[in-house]
mmCIF file of C-alpha atoms in Angstrom:
data_model
loop_
_atom_site.group_PDB
_atom_site.id
_atom_site.type_symbol
_atom_site.label_atom_id
_atom_site.label_comp_id
_atom_site.label_asym_id
_atom_site.label_seq_id
_atom_site.Cartn_x
_atom_site.Cartn_y
_atom_site.Cartn_z
ATOM 1 C CA MET A 1 166.930 373.429 233.872
ATOM 2 C CA ARG A 2 167.030 373.231 229.943
ATOM 3 C CA ILE A 3 163.503 372.761 228.643
ATOM 4 C CA ALA A 4 163.373 371.497 225.182
ATOM 5 C CA SER A 5 162.568 375.041 222.964
ATOM 6 C CA LEU A 6 160.123 375.190 219.901
ATOM 7 C CA ALA A 7 162.890 374.313 217.661
ATOM 8 C CA ALA A 8 162.705 370.756 218.413
ATOM 9 C CA PRO A 9 158.903 370.091 218.458
ATOM 10 C CA VAL A 10 159.064 371.668 214.631
ATOM 11 C CA LEU A 11 161.977 369.805 213.193
ATOM 12 C CA ALA A 12 160.649 366.937 214.815
ATOM 13 C CA ALA A 13 156.981 367.690 212.791
ATOM 14 C CA LEU A 14 159.533 367.597 209.764
ATOM 15 C CA GLY A 15 161.177 364.720 210.253
ATOM 16 C CA LEU A 16 164.569 366.384 210.369
ATOM 17 C CA ALA A 17 165.490 366.051 214.114
ATOM 18 C CA VAL A 18 167.737 363.489 215.104
ATOM 19 C CA ALA A 19 164.786 360.731 215.400
ATOM 20 C CA LEU A 20 165.202 357.281 217.092
ATOM 21 C CA ALA A 21 162.029 355.970 215.148
ATOM 22 C CA PRO A 22 161.215 356.495 211.472
ATOM 23 C CA ALA A 23 158.923 359.609 210.736
ATOM 24 C CA ALA A 24 156.052 358.883 208.379
ATOM 25 C CA PRO A 25 155.675 361.112 205.362
ATOM 26 C CA ARG A 26 153.109 364.217 205.647
ATOM 27 C CA ALA A 27 151.561 365.682 202.972
ATOM 28 C CA GLU A 28 151.103 369.290 204.500
ATOM 29 C CA PRO A 29 154.229 369.872 207.083
ATOM 30 C CA ILE A 30 153.869 373.609 207.437
ATOM 31 C CA ALA A 31 150.125 373.279 208.525
ATOM 32 C CA GLU A 32 151.066 370.319 210.793
ATOM 33 C CA ILE A 33 153.710 372.482 212.242
ATOM 34 C CA ALA A 34 151.241 375.588 213.065
ATOM 35 C CA ALA A 35 148.607 372.904 214.573
ATOM 36 C CA ILE A 36 151.183 371.284 217.142
ATOM 37 C CA VAL A 37 153.349 374.121 218.182
ATOM 38 C CA GLY A 38 150.163 376.702 218.345
ATOM 39 C CA VAL A 39 150.802 379.423 220.984
ATOM 40 C CA PRO A 40 153.348 378.245 224.013
ATOM 41 C CA LEU A 41 151.957 377.030 226.785
ATOM 42 C CA SER A 42 151.670 379.179 229.863
ATOM 43 C CA LEU A 43 153.832 377.019 231.831
ATOM 44 C CA ASP A 44 155.625 377.992 235.146
ATOM 45 C CA ALA A 45 158.062 375.067 236.432
ATOM 46 C CA HIS A 46 159.059 376.607 239.362
ATOM 47 C CA LYS A 47 159.452 374.446 242.349
ATOM 48 C CA ILE A 48 156.619 374.515 244.965
ATOM 49 C CA LYS A 49 156.309 372.831 248.232
ATOM 50 C CA LEU A 50 154.023 369.825 248.472
ATOM 51 C CA GLY A 51 153.327 370.396 252.162
ATOM 52 C CA GLY A 52 149.876 371.479 253.222
ATOM 53 C CA ALA A 53 149.048 372.020 249.131
ATOM 54 C CA LEU A 54 146.248 369.366 249.314
ATOM 55 C CA ARG A 55 142.723 371.264 250.198
ATOM 56 C CA ALA A 56 140.163 367.850 249.952
ATOM 57 C CA PRO A 57 139.566 366.796 253.089
ATOM 58 C CA GLU A 58 137.119 364.964 252.600
ATOM 59 C CA ALA A 59 138.471 363.109 249.503
ATOM 60 C CA TRP A 60 141.462 362.143 251.501
ATOM 61 C CA SER A 61 139.698 360.914 254.703
ATOM 62 C CA ALA A 62 137.834 358.910 251.892
ATOM 63 C CA TYR A 63 141.037 357.440 250.297
ATOM 64 C CA LYS A 64 142.324 356.685 253.906
ATOM 65 C CA LYS A 65 139.347 354.612 254.716
ATOM 66 C CA ARG A 66 139.325 352.412 251.367
ATOM 67 C CA PHE A 67 143.281 351.756 250.959
ATOM 68 C CA ILE A 68 145.273 352.089 253.992
ATOM 69 C CA ALA A 69 145.260 349.587 256.575
ATOM 70 C CA GLU A 70 145.632 350.524 260.109
ATOM 71 C CA GLN A 71 149.190 349.343 260.070
ATOM 72 C CA GLY A 72 149.964 351.597 257.140
ATOM 73 C CA ARG A 73 150.382 349.286 254.117
ATOM 74 C CA VAL A 74 148.566 350.366 250.931
ATOM 75 C CA ILE A 75 146.313 348.041 249.415
ATOM 76 C CA ASP A 76 145.860 347.561 245.677
ATOM 77 C CA THR A 77 142.300 346.457 245.540
ATOM 78 C CA ALA A 78 142.266 345.432 241.927
ATOM 79 C CA ASN A 79 145.097 343.009 242.236
ATOM 80 C CA ASP A 80 144.692 340.694 245.101
ATOM 81 C CA GLN A 81 145.188 343.075 248.052
ATOM 82 C CA VAL A 82 149.176 343.181 247.596
ATOM 83 C CA SER A 83 150.988 346.285 248.016
ATOM 84 C CA HIS A 84 153.808 347.833 246.176
ATOM 85 C CA SER A 85 156.508 350.611 246.925
ATOM 86 C CA GLU A 86 154.691 353.001 244.365
ATOM 87 C CA GLY A 87 151.673 352.635 246.508
ATOM 88 C CA GLN A 88 153.301 353.489 249.270
ATOM 89 C CA GLY A 89 155.368 356.689 247.587
ATOM 90 C CA TYR A 90 152.091 357.952 246.397
ATOM 91 C CA ALA A 91 150.155 357.647 249.942
ATOM 92 C CA MET A 92 153.309 359.233 251.696
ATOM 93 C CA LEU A 93 153.132 362.390 249.318
ATOM 94 C CA LEU A 94 149.390 362.464 249.804
ATOM 95 C CA ALA A 95 149.775 362.560 253.704
ATOM 96 C CA VAL A 96 152.528 365.169 253.683
ATOM 97 C CA ALA A 97 149.847 367.217 251.306
ATOM 98 C CA ALA A 98 147.437 366.896 253.423
ATOM 99 C CA ASN A 99 149.154 367.527 256.684
ATOM 100 C CA ASP A 100 148.462 364.170 258.404
ATOM 101 C CA ARG A 101 151.777 363.486 260.074
ATOM 102 C CA ALA A 102 150.296 360.385 261.700
ATOM 103 C CA THR A 103 149.396 358.455 258.379
ATOM 104 C CA PHE A 104 152.637 359.518 256.930
ATOM 105 C CA ASP A 105 154.308 358.174 260.044
ATOM 106 C CA ARG A 106 152.336 354.908 259.659
ATOM 107 C CA LEU A 107 152.952 354.821 256.136
ATOM 108 C CA TRP A 108 156.825 354.911 256.483
ATOM 109 C CA GLY A 109 156.803 352.778 259.282
ATOM 110 C CA TRP A 110 155.237 349.748 257.427
ATOM 111 C CA THR A 111 157.477 350.428 254.255
ATOM 112 C CA ARG A 112 160.727 350.742 256.201
ATOM 113 C CA ALA A 113 159.881 347.380 258.074
ATOM 114 C CA ASN A 114 158.215 345.132 255.117
ATOM 115 C CA LEU A 115 159.861 346.503 251.904
ATOM 116 C CA MET A 116 163.224 347.944 252.724
ATOM 117 C CA VAL A 117 164.651 344.506 252.852
ATOM 118 C CA ARG A 118 167.421 344.878 250.327
ATOM 119 C CA ASN A 119 171.050 344.831 250.963
ATOM 120 C CA ASP A 120 171.105 348.397 250.011
ATOM 121 C CA GLU A 121 168.907 351.630 250.395
ATOM 122 C CA LEU A 122 166.610 350.712 247.747
ATOM 123 C CA VAL A 123 163.017 349.494 247.979
ATOM 124 C CA ALA A 124 161.795 345.954 246.956
ATOM 125 C CA TRP A 125 158.889 346.947 244.835
ATOM 126 C CA ARG A 126 155.963 344.101 245.931
ATOM 127 C CA PHE A 127 154.293 342.795 248.849
ATOM 128 C CA ASP A 128 151.687 339.691 248.626
ATOM 129 C CA PRO A 129 150.347 338.948 251.938
ATOM 130 C CA GLN A 130 149.159 335.593 250.611
ATOM 131 C CA ARG A 131 152.402 334.332 250.041
ATOM 132 C CA ARG A 132 155.703 333.603 252.022
ATOM 133 C CA PRO A 133 157.901 335.253 252.204
ATOM 134 C CA ALA A 134 155.590 338.442 251.319
ATOM 135 C CA VAL A 135 158.284 339.726 249.263
ATOM 136 C CA GLY A 136 159.189 337.237 246.637
ATOM 137 C CA ASP A 137 160.857 339.502 244.525
ATOM 138 C CA MET A 138 164.044 341.557 245.480
ATOM 139 C CA ASN A 139 164.210 343.530 242.508
ATOM 140 C CA ASN A 140 163.256 347.367 243.012
ATOM 141 C CA ALA A 141 161.062 349.599 240.791
ATOM 142 C CA SER A 142 162.664 353.043 240.522
ATOM 143 C CA ASP A 143 159.488 354.730 240.421
ATOM 144 C CA GLY A 144 158.760 353.766 243.732
ATOM 145 C CA ASP A 145 162.098 354.765 244.873
ATOM 146 C CA LEU A 146 161.724 358.375 243.353
ATOM 147 C CA LEU A 147 158.114 358.733 245.111
ATOM 148 C CA ILE A 148 159.285 357.526 248.480
ATOM 149 C CA ALA A 149 162.024 359.743 248.357
ATOM 150 C CA TRP A 150 160.647 362.736 247.265
ATOM 151 C CA ALA A 151 157.851 362.348 249.901
ATOM 152 C CA LEU A 152 160.362 362.022 252.398
ATOM 153 C CA ALA A 153 162.306 365.242 251.459
ATOM 154 C CA GLU A 154 159.068 367.164 251.286
ATOM 155 C CA ALA A 155 158.013 365.411 254.840
ATOM 156 C CA ALA A 156 161.630 366.563 256.147
ATOM 157 C CA GLU A 157 161.018 369.957 254.999
ATOM 158 C CA TYR A 158 157.502 370.571 256.456
ATOM 159 C CA TRP A 159 157.668 368.888 259.325
ATOM 160 C CA ASP A 160 161.193 369.982 259.928
ATOM 161 C CA ASP A 161 162.407 366.271 260.453
ATOM 162 C CA LEU A 162 166.100 365.530 259.968
ATOM 163 C CA PRO A 163 165.695 361.481 259.851
ATOM 164 C CA PHE A 164 162.846 361.822 257.326
ATOM 165 C CA ARG A 165 165.742 364.129 255.024
ATOM 166 C CA MET A 166 168.720 361.628 255.528
ATOM 167 C CA ALA A 167 166.558 359.273 254.480
ATOM 168 C CA SER A 168 165.578 360.649 251.240
ATOM 169 C CA ARG A 169 168.959 361.499 250.647
ATOM 170 C CA ARG A 170 169.992 357.588 251.037
ATOM 171 C CA ILE A 171 167.401 356.585 248.529
ATOM 172 C CA ALA A 172 168.089 359.287 246.259
ATOM 173 C CA VAL A 173 171.826 358.976 246.097
ATOM 174 C CA GLU A 174 171.480 355.003 245.838
ATOM 175 C CA LEU A 175 169.023 355.486 243.224
ATOM 176 C CA SER A 176 171.341 357.590 241.053
ATOM 177 C CA ARG A 177 174.079 355.080 241.509
ATOM 178 C CA LYS A 178 172.601 351.763 240.297
ATOM 179 C CA VAL A 179 169.633 352.655 238.146
ATOM 180 C CA VAL A 180 170.525 355.896 236.267
ATOM 181 C CA LEU A 181 172.907 355.640 233.517
ATOM 182 C CA PHE A 182 174.609 358.747 232.434
ATOM 183 C CA LYS A 183 176.110 359.894 229.659
ATOM 184 C CA THR A 184 174.548 357.639 226.930
ATOM 185 C CA LYS A 185 173.736 358.814 223.796
ATOM 186 C CA MET A 186 170.124 359.799 224.994
ATOM 187 C CA GLY A 187 171.607 361.611 228.196
ATOM 188 C CA ALA A 188 170.757 360.171 231.609
ATOM 189 C CA LEU A 189 168.461 357.177 231.250
ATOM 190 C CA LEU A 190 166.870 356.033 234.204
ATOM 191 C CA LEU A 191 166.108 352.199 234.216
ATOM 192 C CA PRO A 192 163.078 350.894 235.784
ATOM 193 C CA ALA A 193 165.023 348.573 238.366
ATOM 194 C CA VAL A 194 168.368 347.636 239.318
ATOM 195 C CA ALA A 195 168.052 344.250 237.408
ATOM 196 C CA GLY A 196 166.253 343.463 234.132
ATOM 197 C CA PHE A 197 166.235 346.156 232.063
ATOM 198 C CA ASN A 198 169.605 347.405 230.892
ATOM 199 C CA ALA A 199 171.635 346.153 227.486
ATOM 200 C CA SER A 200 173.034 343.305 229.302
ATOM 201 C CA ASP A 201 169.746 341.770 230.736
ATOM 202 C CA ARG A 202 167.686 342.152 227.271
ATOM 203 C CA SER A 203 168.533 341.908 223.165
ATOM 204 C CA ASP A 204 166.225 345.158 222.832
ATOM 205 C CA GLY A 205 167.913 346.723 225.827
ATOM 206 C CA PRO A 206 167.963 349.303 227.359
ATOM 207 C CA VAL A 207 164.580 349.556 228.146
ATOM 208 C CA VAL A 208 162.679 352.535 229.776
ATOM 209 C CA ASN A 209 159.270 353.375 231.040
ATOM 210 C CA LEU A 210 158.833 356.986 230.591
ATOM 211 C CA SER A 211 156.190 357.118 233.486
ATOM 212 C CA TYR A 212 159.240 356.260 235.733
ATOM 213 C CA TYR A 213 160.543 359.832 234.964
ATOM 214 C CA VAL A 214 158.184 361.257 237.874
ATOM 215 C CA PHE A 215 159.154 365.049 236.669
ATOM 216 C CA PRO A 216 157.948 366.770 239.739
ATOM 217 C CA ALA A 217 159.729 364.433 242.198
ATOM 218 C CA LEU A 218 163.173 365.201 239.852
ATOM 219 C CA ALA A 219 162.657 368.697 240.219
ATOM 220 C CA ARG A 220 162.720 368.707 244.459
ATOM 221 C CA LEU A 221 165.044 365.970 245.040
ATOM 222 C CA ASP A 222 168.093 368.492 244.534
ATOM 223 C CA SER A 223 167.242 369.750 247.978
ATOM 224 C CA VAL A 224 168.578 366.370 249.826
ATOM 225 C CA ALA A 225 171.086 365.321 246.678
ATOM 226 C CA PRO A 226 172.417 368.377 244.984
ATOM 227 C CA GLU A 227 174.995 366.302 243.355
ATOM 228 C CA VAL A 228 172.633 364.177 241.503
ATOM 229 C CA ASP A 229 171.709 365.770 237.744
ATOM 230 C CA TRP A 230 167.995 365.830 238.459
ATOM 231 C CA ALA A 231 167.824 368.380 235.537
ATOM 232 C CA GLY A 232 169.246 366.213 232.950
ATOM 233 C CA LEU A 233 167.142 363.502 233.919
ATOM 234 C CA THR A 234 164.002 365.973 233.440
ATOM 235 C CA GLN A 235 165.289 366.948 230.342
ATOM 236 C CA THR A 236 166.561 363.730 228.901
ATOM 237 C CA GLY A 237 162.961 362.104 229.732
ATOM 238 C CA LEU A 238 161.247 365.046 227.807
ATOM 239 C CA ASP A 239 163.773 364.064 224.763
ATOM 240 C CA LEU A 240 162.774 360.437 225.277
ATOM 241 C CA LEU A 241 159.277 361.262 224.729
ATOM 242 C CA GLU A 242 159.547 363.018 221.431
ATOM 243 C CA ALA A 243 161.787 360.462 220.114
ATOM 244 C CA SER A 244 159.242 357.601 221.136
ATOM 245 C CA ARG A 245 156.732 358.750 218.718
ATOM 246 C CA PRO A 246 157.152 358.445 214.746
ATOM 247 C CA THR A 247 154.506 361.178 214.429
ATOM 248 C CA PRO A 248 153.792 364.249 216.839
ATOM 249 C CA GLN A 249 150.311 362.677 217.258
ATOM 250 C CA THR A 250 151.808 359.113 218.502
ATOM 251 C CA LEU A 251 150.943 358.416 221.914
ATOM 252 C CA PRO A 252 153.617 356.734 223.642
ATOM 253 C CA ALA A 253 153.948 353.070 224.657
ATOM 254 C CA ASP A 254 154.002 351.914 228.415
ATOM 255 C CA TRP A 255 157.562 350.146 227.658
ATOM 256 C CA ILE A 256 160.076 351.453 225.011
ATOM 257 C CA ALA A 257 163.197 349.765 223.685
ATOM 258 C CA LEU A 258 166.578 351.605 222.726
ATOM 259 C CA GLU A 259 168.439 348.959 221.295
ATOM 260 C CA GLY A 260 170.799 350.666 218.812
ATOM 261 C CA TRP A 261 169.573 353.826 220.364
ATOM 262 C CA ARG A 262 165.986 353.681 218.130
ATOM 263 C CA ALA A 263 163.282 353.990 220.340
ATOM 264 C CA ARG A 264 160.413 351.412 219.413
ATOM 265 C CA PRO A 265 157.926 349.390 221.957
ATOM 266 C CA ALA A 266 159.930 346.910 223.671
ATOM 267 C CA GLU A 267 159.518 343.051 223.228
ATOM 268 C CA GLY A 268 157.340 341.254 225.489
ATOM 269 C CA PHE A 269 155.187 344.013 226.320
ATOM 270 C CA ALA A 270 152.195 345.343 224.417
ATOM 271 C CA PRO A 271 152.454 348.161 222.079
ATOM 272 C CA GLU A 272 150.112 350.208 224.006
ATOM 273 C CA PHE A 273 149.572 353.618 225.544
ATOM 274 C CA ALA A 274 147.964 352.155 228.907
ATOM 275 C CA TYR A 275 148.098 351.730 232.499
ATOM 276 C CA ASN A 276 151.766 353.174 232.816
ATOM 277 C CA ALA A 277 151.758 355.717 230.238
ATOM 278 C CA VAL A 278 148.422 357.541 231.227
ATOM 279 C CA ARG A 279 150.851 359.086 234.309
ATOM 280 C CA ILE A 280 153.158 360.863 231.783
ATOM 281 C CA PRO A 281 150.664 363.670 231.432
ATOM 282 C CA LEU A 282 150.183 363.812 234.877
ATOM 283 C CA TYR A 283 153.900 364.226 235.898
ATOM 284 C CA LEU A 284 154.812 366.941 233.224
ATOM 285 C CA ALA A 285 151.606 369.014 234.193
ATOM 286 C CA TRP A 286 152.560 368.492 237.875
ATOM 287 C CA ALA A 287 156.137 369.845 237.436
ATOM 288 C CA GLY A 288 155.013 372.501 235.037
ATOM 289 C CA VAL A 289 156.846 371.313 232.180
ATOM 290 C CA GLY A 290 157.155 370.723 228.552
ATOM 291 C CA GLU A 291 155.685 372.726 225.266
ATOM 292 C CA ARG A 292 152.686 372.127 223.513
ATOM 293 C CA ALA A 293 154.409 369.345 221.338
ATOM 294 C CA HIS A 294 155.113 367.216 224.132
ATOM 295 C CA TYR A 295 151.095 367.410 225.160
ATOM 296 C CA ALA A 296 149.885 367.470 221.888
ATOM 297 C CA PRO A 297 148.982 363.545 222.040
ATOM 298 C CA PHE A 298 147.790 363.757 225.147
ATOM 299 C CA LEU A 299 145.253 366.162 224.632
ATOM 300 C CA ALA A 300 144.178 364.464 221.480
ATOM 301 C CA TRP A 301 143.618 361.539 223.873
ATOM 302 C CA ALA A 302 142.106 363.757 226.539
ATOM 303 C CA GLN A 303 139.323 364.931 223.878
ATOM 304 C CA ARG A 304 138.001 361.889 222.851
ATOM 305 C CA ALA A 305 138.524 360.174 226.424
ATOM 306 C CA LYS A 306 135.356 361.587 228.188
ATOM 307 C CA ALA A 307 133.943 359.523 230.860
ATOM 308 C CA ALA A 308 135.891 355.930 229.273
ATOM 309 C CA PRO A 309 139.132 357.266 228.381
ATOM 310 C CA PRO A 310 140.947 354.577 225.624
ATOM 311 C CA ILE A 311 143.748 352.525 225.775
ATOM 312 C CA VAL A 312 145.821 352.903 222.552
ATOM 313 C CA ASP A 313 147.707 350.747 220.057
ATOM 314 C CA VAL A 314 150.695 353.245 219.477
ATOM 315 C CA ALA A 315 151.599 351.634 216.374
ATOM 316 C CA SER A 316 147.837 351.825 214.818
ATOM 317 C CA GLY A 317 146.323 354.434 216.577
ATOM 318 C CA LYS A 318 143.490 352.437 217.405
ATOM 319 C CA GLU A 319 141.221 351.741 220.402
ATOM 320 C CA VAL A 320 142.097 348.673 221.885
ATOM 321 C CA GLY A 321 140.303 348.944 225.572
ATOM 322 C CA GLN A 322 139.032 351.242 228.053
ATOM 323 C CA PHE A 323 140.647 352.057 230.869
ATOM 324 C CA GLY A 324 138.730 351.159 234.147
ATOM 325 C CA GLY A 325 137.408 354.048 236.411
ATOM 326 C CA SER A 326 136.573 357.403 235.647
ATOM 327 C CA GLY A 327 139.540 358.618 238.215
ATOM 328 C CA ILE A 328 141.863 358.323 235.007
ATOM 329 C CA ALA A 329 139.966 360.479 233.330
ATOM 330 C CA SER A 330 140.984 363.013 235.793
ATOM 331 C CA ILE A 331 144.541 363.288 234.008
ATOM 332 C CA ALA A 332 142.619 363.908 230.708
ATOM 333 C CA ALA A 333 140.600 366.758 232.297
ATOM 334 C CA LEU A 334 143.727 368.215 233.602
ATOM 335 C CA VAL A 335 145.474 367.656 230.088
ATOM 336 C CA ALA A 336 142.657 370.028 228.708
ATOM 337 C CA CYS A 337 143.151 372.494 231.707
ATOM 338 C CA VAL A 338 146.819 372.845 231.017
ATOM 339 C CA VAL A 339 146.571 373.066 227.147
ATOM 340 C CA ASP A 340 143.309 374.838 227.018
ATOM 341 C CA GLY A 341 142.478 376.239 229.987
ATOM 342 C CA ALA A 342 138.981 374.173 230.263
ATOM 343 C CA LYS A 343 137.836 374.407 233.411
ATOM 344 C CA LEU A 344 137.878 371.071 235.280
ATOM 345 C CA PRO A 345 134.845 369.328 236.669
ATOM 346 C CA ALA A 346 132.741 370.790 239.242
ATOM 347 C CA ASP A 347 132.655 367.552 241.162
ATOM 348 C CA PHE A 348 136.584 367.213 240.706
ATOM 349 C CA ALA A 349 137.556 367.128 244.552
ATOM 350 C CA ALA A 350 134.472 364.890 245.520
ATOM 351 C CA PRO A 351 135.979 361.523 246.140
ATOM 352 C CA LYS A 352 135.001 358.775 243.367
ATOM 353 C CA ALA A 353 132.879 356.161 244.826
ATOM 354 C CA ASP A 354 133.500 352.537 244.426
ATOM 355 C CA GLU A 355 136.731 353.153 242.377
ATOM 356 C CA ASP A 356 139.874 350.622 242.661
ATOM 357 C CA TYR A 357 143.181 351.873 243.956
ATOM 358 C CA TYR A 358 145.176 353.025 241.063
ATOM 359 C CA PRO A 359 142.437 355.161 239.449
ATOM 360 C CA ALA A 360 141.308 356.821 242.935
ATOM 361 C CA THR A 361 144.838 357.807 243.342
ATOM 362 C CA LEU A 362 145.561 359.242 239.782
ATOM 363 C CA HIS A 363 142.370 361.070 240.568
ATOM 364 C CA LEU A 364 143.819 362.472 243.856
ATOM 365 C CA LEU A 365 146.976 363.358 242.353
ATOM 366 C CA ALA A 366 145.318 365.047 239.593
ATOM 367 C CA LEU A 367 143.514 367.096 242.188
ATOM 368 C CA LEU A 368 146.813 368.245 243.923
ATOM 369 C CA ALA A 369 148.414 368.941 240.812
ATOM 370 C CA ALA A 370 145.532 371.257 239.835
ATOM 371 C CA GLN A 371 144.906 372.930 243.344
ATOM 372 C CA MET A 372 149.062 373.459 243.668
ATOM 373 C CA ARG A 373 149.542 375.021 239.721
ATOM 374 C CA TYR A 374 146.303 375.313 238.242
ATOM 375 C CA SER A 375 143.655 377.044 240.440
ATOM 376 C CA SER A 376 142.474 379.198 237.684
ATOM 377 C CA CYS A 377 140.620 375.617 236.064
ATOM 378 C CA LEU A 378 139.288 374.881 239.506
ATOM 379 C CA ALA A 379 135.264 375.449 239.513
ATOM 380 C CA ASN A 380 134.378 378.448 241.737
#
């Protein structure tokens, strides 16, 4: 896999790269380059197996009790008790990491019975128990598909289960056929869904969501679908992260339009670094990819996040709100660990009481990423 060289961030800082958004003028570019590039990060992108990697039984037990129904449905407690393919995928990954085969089987069984209702191998994105039919929108969400396929691939390897491997492959191959645009001017683009985001669907399209580039999943799915260019998708994700920021300090927006191959916040979405894009640094760190220039805006955000991480307007750089739940601060702590070697809080592995599904999930994922790759940052 080609990881972006130091030359790209340097040129980007100078405004000389082939940028898809105009760069703002800078008074002292050389000093700025030194601050951005600094010492290369000690990242290790080697592939790590997920099975059994989560060493936090109390946190996993609390998570199951609060968010996973007996039949295997993951409940979004802050969103009218609905369920998503994303949530099923996250919980399936955590179940493999916790070596909890019984819970994994319930999660996969419910997902297969209730969300795999399309006429292909992809997963319907939303289930609302208050409506009939509960799946009112047959569109998929590519991050949910990636997470589920990855979880199945890890389960297949860890528990030596061929049906899991076959199911993972079917989803992964279908995803590559229906939501990846290969050989564009930006490389291999991962669309957020089959419908609604291509140039034929939107005047500012194609539209992408960089938090749907689940980098640790892309690194592992070659075990079930080696013919797909997962490494190319990873590189495009890194390239898009740089191209979507007018300055090296700018945070990426949740939704990015690429009409005319110029990156800018997508029409109809708030131009904010918010609940989607906050997952980008988590996925970078979890996969062990990227360079200091990729992490720079997230480190600046982390340094001002503390217990109340801000939602940021990407155009002005101003805080326009705050994330609910301290679990999102776990991502800020992980970024500080990756970039500066900062120790994670002593209670990092403790369950977060009274948090809703999304921040609680991100906390547990950040803990898993730390246990897999950054044990030096964990408190002794």
